[in-house]
């Protein structure tokens, strides 16, 4: 999976939005926060519209991990 | 007809069998209701007749076993009834209440001829099994286990257990893959049988397989559709339900049917009425992620712009204020300078005038005083001149007197006058003789008298000391 877990990205994004909405951000930190928010939005949007799983990899794993399982 | 061989009554097998048949036929004349379990159904596809194996089990052990026959005509009718009421066709392993006659055939042996099977009994039995499954799972604490699993914020990767030719599957895939929002899912089909008895083992095995690669998935979806309400009883099976309960990923079901929920659907993380509804649920999850995302994007942009606008405005106001204040300050200073400078000029003029006046009057005074002084001095000089004249006259007179006196003295003293009185001046060798010591006998002396000089020689020197 990608370097940043999208759940964390989503949470961090909500946090930044909350900070911006509550008006507690000074103009100095605004630029940094906006940049970070844009990054996070990009990551999340990518998550929505792309997929990285590989069917072949899964099939390989399936066939290699063929051990008898005692319980279901 | 029996034969006699060696004094024994010997019957043929056929005779024995016929006798048994007659006895049974006489004893059991009418059909009766029997409660039992169909172990195997044994439908002969070619003829359409059915030859079920019936068993009575107690504590898992077979107590009684018998073969039965259902003729095609009856079988089709009974099956239809079953499908209507129980929503299941006849199958292996169901408990039934049947109406049958007993018959014995010399060739085929003892068998029951089933005329009818009461579907409501079987229904009741199935319901009982279903209840038992639920109770067992609840007692084992497994019933709600799958529902308690955490679901990923974005369930993107779905392992699908279905039949790839099923309409339910194709509906699901269509909604998921062709969604207009551009959401992308990853799904992989784990094919299985989803109807009838075989579905239990088939689905369970695929669940096992998915478990091996569970790190690649966020959820499992068991999808079935198009089979109507028939053949669902396997989803009430304990083994299958248990497998779903204890599965490590959330299990979703989209089994299209309109009757009561099966146990599998009850224990699943969430069950949808149709595969399409399940697909919509997943899309909704994406919306729940995408909509706040969109909103977050908008808020960030809006608020950022807003903040910057505010700062700009504030800055402009401050600049304006600064300009105004500065201008005012400068003007005030300017005015003050002008005021001071005009004051200074006036004051200076005034002072200069004063000084000039002073100078003029002083000059006048000086002039006047000088004139007066001059006048006084002139007078004084006049006075002094007079007195000087007087004094100098006096002085001159005085001096004259003195001079005259002096003249007299000088005259007296003048050697010529002295000489005239009878004195003489003696020189020796041009030098004046003052003392006899300067002379020796024989020197030639020159003696000056009033009317000439005498040269003489010294005869004798007489000293007086």
Short mmCIF file of N, CA and C in Angstrom, two decimals, chain A residues 1 6-7 10-11 13-14 16-17 20-21 23 25-27 30 33-34 37-38 40-41 44-55 57-59 61-62 65-67 69 71-72, chain B residues 152-157 181-188 190 204 208-213 215-218 243 246 286 288-290 292-297 299-300 303-304 307-308 311:
data_model
loop_
_atom_site.label_atom_id
_atom_site.label_comp_id
_atom_site.label_asym_id
_atom_site.label_seq_id
_atom_site.Cartn_x
_atom_site.Cartn_y
_atom_site.Cartn_z
N UNK A 1 0.85 -1.19 0.00
CA UNK A 1 0.00 0.00 0.00
C UNK A 1 0.88 1.24 0.00
N UNK A 6 -4.65 5.95 3.82
CA UNK A 6 -5.64 6.96 3.43
C UNK A 6 -6.59 7.29 4.57
N UNK A 7 -6.79 6.35 5.49
CA UNK A 7 -7.61 6.67 6.66
C UNK A 7 -6.97 7.80 7.45
N UNK A 10 -7.27 10.99 5.54
CA UNK A 10 -8.61 11.54 5.67
C UNK A 10 -8.78 12.25 7.00
N UNK A 11 -8.32 11.59 8.07
CA UNK A 11 -8.44 12.19 9.41
C UNK A 11 -7.65 13.49 9.51
N UNK A 13 -6.82 15.42 7.14
CA UNK A 13 -7.49 16.43 6.34
C UNK A 13 -8.63 17.07 7.11
N UNK A 14 -9.47 16.24 7.76
CA UNK A 14 -10.59 16.76 8.54
C UNK A 14 -10.09 17.70 9.63
N UNK A 16 -7.31 19.52 9.60
CA UNK A 16 -6.89 20.79 9.02
C UNK A 16 -8.10 21.64 8.66
N UNK A 17 -9.12 21.00 8.07
CA UNK A 17 -10.33 21.75 7.69
C UNK A 17 -10.95 22.38 8.94
N UNK A 20 -8.98 25.37 10.00
CA UNK A 20 -9.19 26.52 9.12
C UNK A 20 -10.56 27.15 9.38
N UNK A 21 -11.57 26.26 9.55
CA UNK A 21 -12.92 26.78 9.75
C UNK A 21 -13.03 27.57 11.03
N UNK A 23 -10.99 29.36 12.37
CA UNK A 23 -10.31 30.65 12.29
C UNK A 23 -9.12 30.79 13.19
N UNK A 25 -6.15 29.80 12.52
CA UNK A 25 -4.88 29.72 11.81
C UNK A 25 -4.41 31.12 11.43
N UNK A 26 -3.15 31.37 11.69
CA UNK A 26 -2.60 32.67 11.29
C UNK A 26 -2.19 32.58 9.82
N UNK A 27 -1.96 33.74 9.25
CA UNK A 27 -1.65 33.75 7.82
C UNK A 27 -0.32 33.05 7.56
N UNK A 30 -0.91 29.38 7.40
CA UNK A 30 -1.94 29.04 6.41
C UNK A 30 -1.34 28.39 5.18
N UNK A 33 -0.35 24.84 5.81
CA UNK A 33 -1.50 23.96 6.01
C UNK A 33 -2.22 23.72 4.70
N UNK A 34 -2.37 24.77 3.90
CA UNK A 34 -3.09 24.62 2.63
C UNK A 34 -2.34 23.65 1.73
N UNK A 37 -2.93 20.24 3.01
CA UNK A 37 -4.30 19.83 2.70
C UNK A 37 -4.41 19.42 1.24
N UNK A 38 -3.78 20.18 0.36
CA UNK A 38 -3.84 19.84 -1.07
C UNK A 38 -3.21 18.48 -1.32
N UNK A 40 -3.00 16.00 0.83
CA UNK A 40 -3.87 14.98 1.36
C UNK A 40 -5.08 14.76 0.46
N UNK A 41 -5.62 15.85 -0.06
CA UNK A 41 -6.78 15.72 -0.95
C UNK A 41 -6.39 14.92 -2.19
N UNK A 44 -6.19 11.25 -1.27
CA UNK A 44 -7.50 10.64 -1.08
C UNK A 44 -8.23 10.48 -2.41
N UNK A 45 -8.12 11.52 -3.25
CA UNK A 45 -8.81 11.42 -4.54
C UNK A 45 -8.24 10.27 -5.37
N UNK A 46 -6.91 10.14 -5.30
CA UNK A 46 -6.30 9.04 -6.03
C UNK A 46 -6.84 7.71 -5.53
N UNK A 47 -6.98 7.62 -4.23
CA UNK A 47 -7.52 6.39 -3.64
C UNK A 47 -8.88 6.06 -4.22
N UNK A 48 -9.69 7.10 -4.42
CA UNK A 48 -11.04 6.85 -4.92
C UNK A 48 -11.02 6.29 -6.33
N UNK A 49 -10.10 6.77 -7.12
CA UNK A 49 -10.21 6.48 -8.55
C UNK A 49 -9.11 5.58 -9.09
N UNK A 50 -8.40 4.92 -8.23
CA UNK A 50 -7.40 4.03 -8.77
C UNK A 50 -7.29 2.81 -7.89
N UNK A 51 -6.68 1.80 -8.41
CA UNK A 51 -6.53 0.60 -7.60
C UNK A 51 -5.16 0.01 -7.85
N UNK A 52 -4.56 -0.54 -6.78
CA UNK A 52 -3.20 -1.02 -6.97
C UNK A 52 -3.06 -2.52 -6.81
N UNK A 53 -4.18 -3.18 -6.54
CA UNK A 53 -4.04 -4.61 -6.30
C UNK A 53 -3.79 -5.36 -7.59
N UNK A 54 -3.04 -6.42 -7.49
CA UNK A 54 -2.69 -7.20 -8.66
C UNK A 54 -3.29 -8.59 -8.52
N UNK A 55 -4.15 -8.95 -9.48
CA UNK A 55 -4.82 -10.25 -9.40
C UNK A 55 -3.82 -11.39 -9.43
N UNK A 57 -0.79 -11.46 -8.42
CA UNK A 57 -0.08 -11.63 -7.15
C UNK A 57 -0.93 -12.44 -6.18
N UNK A 58 -2.24 -12.12 -6.16
CA UNK A 58 -3.13 -12.81 -5.22
C UNK A 58 -3.22 -14.29 -5.58
N UNK A 59 -3.35 -14.55 -6.88
CA UNK A 59 -3.46 -15.95 -7.29
C UNK A 59 -2.22 -16.72 -6.88
N UNK A 61 -0.23 -16.03 -4.40
CA UNK A 61 -0.24 -16.23 -2.95
C UNK A 61 -1.17 -17.35 -2.56
N UNK A 62 -2.32 -17.38 -3.23
CA UNK A 62 -3.30 -18.40 -2.93
C UNK A 62 -2.72 -19.79 -3.13
N UNK A 65 0.19 -20.59 -0.55
CA UNK A 65 -0.14 -20.78 0.86
C UNK A 65 -1.17 -21.88 1.04
N UNK A 66 -0.97 -23.04 0.39
CA UNK A 66 -1.96 -24.12 0.45
C UNK A 66 -1.70 -25.04 1.61
N UNK A 67 -1.94 -24.56 2.81
CA UNK A 67 -1.76 -25.48 3.94
C UNK A 67 -3.13 -25.87 4.46
N UNK A 69 -6.13 -26.10 6.72
CA UNK A 69 -6.50 -25.28 7.87
C UNK A 69 -7.42 -26.07 8.77
N UNK A 71 -9.45 -25.00 11.22
CA UNK A 71 -10.81 -24.53 11.42
C UNK A 71 -11.16 -23.51 10.36
N UNK A 72 -12.42 -23.21 10.26
CA UNK A 72 -12.90 -22.34 9.18
C UNK A 72 -12.69 -20.89 9.59
N UNK B 152 -13.21 -0.78 6.86
CA UNK B 152 -12.29 0.22 6.35
C UNK B 152 -13.05 1.49 5.97
N UNK B 153 -12.40 2.62 6.12
CA UNK B 153 -13.01 3.89 5.76
C UNK B 153 -13.45 3.86 4.30
N UNK B 154 -12.66 3.21 3.50
CA UNK B 154 -12.97 3.12 2.08
C UNK B 154 -12.83 1.65 1.68
N UNK B 155 -13.93 0.90 1.69
CA UNK B 155 -13.82 -0.51 1.32
C UNK B 155 -13.68 -0.62 -0.19
N UNK B 156 -12.43 -0.70 -0.61
CA UNK B 156 -12.15 -0.63 -2.03
C UNK B 156 -11.95 -1.99 -2.66
N UNK B 157 -11.43 -2.90 -1.85
CA UNK B 157 -11.00 -4.18 -2.42
C UNK B 157 -11.95 -5.25 -1.94
N UNK B 181 -19.23 8.22 -11.02
CA UNK B 181 -18.43 9.15 -10.22
C UNK B 181 -16.94 8.96 -10.43
N UNK B 182 -16.61 7.87 -11.17
CA UNK B 182 -15.19 7.63 -11.39
C UNK B 182 -14.52 6.88 -10.27
N UNK B 183 -15.31 6.33 -9.36
CA UNK B 183 -14.69 5.56 -8.29
C UNK B 183 -14.17 4.25 -8.84
N UNK B 184 -13.01 3.85 -8.36
CA UNK B 184 -12.42 2.60 -8.84
C UNK B 184 -12.33 1.60 -7.72
N UNK B 185 -12.90 0.44 -7.96
CA UNK B 185 -12.82 -0.65 -6.98
C UNK B 185 -11.89 -1.73 -7.52
N UNK B 186 -11.33 -2.50 -6.61
CA UNK B 186 -10.64 -3.70 -7.03
C UNK B 186 -11.49 -4.88 -6.59
N UNK B 187 -11.90 -5.73 -7.51
CA UNK B 187 -12.67 -6.91 -7.08
C UNK B 187 -12.14 -8.15 -7.77
N UNK B 188 -12.24 -9.25 -7.05
CA UNK B 188 -11.77 -10.52 -7.60
C UNK B 188 -12.81 -11.57 -7.31
N UNK B 190 -14.23 -15.20 -6.63
CA UNK B 190 -13.91 -16.53 -6.15
C UNK B 190 -15.14 -17.38 -6.45
N UNK B 204 -17.84 -22.28 1.75
CA UNK B 204 -16.91 -22.38 2.87
C UNK B 204 -15.47 -22.49 2.38
N UNK B 208 -12.28 -19.91 2.97
CA UNK B 208 -10.96 -20.32 3.44
C UNK B 208 -9.88 -19.73 2.56
N UNK B 209 -10.09 -19.82 1.24
CA UNK B 209 -9.09 -19.30 0.30
C UNK B 209 -8.89 -17.80 0.48
N UNK B 210 -10.01 -17.10 0.62
CA UNK B 210 -9.92 -15.65 0.76
C UNK B 210 -9.17 -15.30 2.05
N UNK B 211 -9.42 -16.12 3.07
CA UNK B 211 -8.73 -15.87 4.35
C UNK B 211 -7.23 -15.89 4.15
N UNK B 212 -6.73 -16.77 3.26
CA UNK B 212 -5.29 -16.86 3.04
C UNK B 212 -4.73 -15.54 2.52
N UNK B 213 -5.52 -14.83 1.72
CA UNK B 213 -5.01 -13.60 1.11
C UNK B 213 -5.79 -12.39 1.64
N UNK B 215 -5.15 -10.03 3.44
CA UNK B 215 -4.51 -8.72 3.50
C UNK B 215 -4.73 -7.92 2.23
N UNK B 216 -5.19 -8.61 1.17
CA UNK B 216 -5.40 -7.90 -0.09
C UNK B 216 -6.81 -7.36 -0.23
N UNK B 217 -7.64 -7.63 0.75
CA UNK B 217 -9.05 -7.24 0.59
C UNK B 217 -9.56 -6.47 1.80
N UNK B 218 -10.61 -5.70 1.58
CA UNK B 218 -11.26 -4.96 2.66
C UNK B 218 -12.58 -5.62 3.06
N UNK B 243 -18.79 -20.14 9.55
CA UNK B 243 -17.65 -19.65 8.78
C UNK B 243 -17.75 -18.14 8.57
N UNK B 246 -17.07 -16.19 11.99
CA UNK B 246 -15.69 -16.09 12.45
C UNK B 246 -14.73 -15.61 11.38
N UNK B 286 -18.12 5.20 -0.60
CA UNK B 286 -17.21 6.08 -1.33
C UNK B 286 -17.69 7.51 -1.27
N UNK B 288 -19.42 8.78 1.11
CA UNK B 288 -19.15 9.27 2.46
C UNK B 288 -17.72 9.73 2.61
N UNK B 289 -16.86 9.20 1.80
CA UNK B 289 -15.46 9.61 1.81
C UNK B 289 -15.27 10.78 0.86
N UNK B 290 -15.89 10.68 -0.33
CA UNK B 290 -15.64 11.69 -1.36
C UNK B 290 -16.31 13.01 -1.06
N UNK B 292 -17.13 14.51 1.94
CA UNK B 292 -16.35 15.34 2.85
C UNK B 292 -15.04 15.79 2.22
N UNK B 293 -14.49 14.94 1.37
CA UNK B 293 -13.26 15.29 0.69
C UNK B 293 -13.47 16.53 -0.17
N UNK B 294 -14.55 16.48 -0.95
CA UNK B 294 -14.89 17.60 -1.81
C UNK B 294 -15.12 18.85 -0.97
N UNK B 295 -15.87 18.64 0.10
CA UNK B 295 -16.18 19.77 0.97
C UNK B 295 -14.91 20.33 1.59
N UNK B 296 -14.05 19.43 2.00
CA UNK B 296 -12.79 19.86 2.59
C UNK B 296 -12.01 20.70 1.59
N UNK B 297 -11.98 20.20 0.32
CA UNK B 297 -11.27 20.94 -0.71
C UNK B 297 -11.86 22.34 -0.84
N UNK B 299 -13.71 24.04 1.30
CA UNK B 299 -13.50 24.87 2.49
C UNK B 299 -12.08 25.41 2.53
N UNK B 300 -11.15 24.53 2.26
CA UNK B 300 -9.75 24.97 2.31
C UNK B 300 -9.54 26.13 1.35
N UNK B 303 -11.79 29.27 2.55
CA UNK B 303 -11.26 29.88 3.76
C UNK B 303 -9.90 30.50 3.52
N UNK B 304 -9.09 29.81 2.76
CA UNK B 304 -7.77 30.36 2.48
C UNK B 304 -7.91 31.68 1.74
N UNK B 307 -9.31 34.29 4.13
CA UNK B 307 -8.27 34.78 5.03
C UNK B 307 -7.36 35.75 4.34
N UNK B 308 -6.96 35.38 3.12
CA UNK B 308 -6.03 36.24 2.40
C UNK B 308 -6.70 37.57 2.07
N UNK B 311 -6.77 39.66 5.14
CA UNK B 311 -5.44 40.20 5.42
C UNK B 311 -5.14 41.34 4.45
#
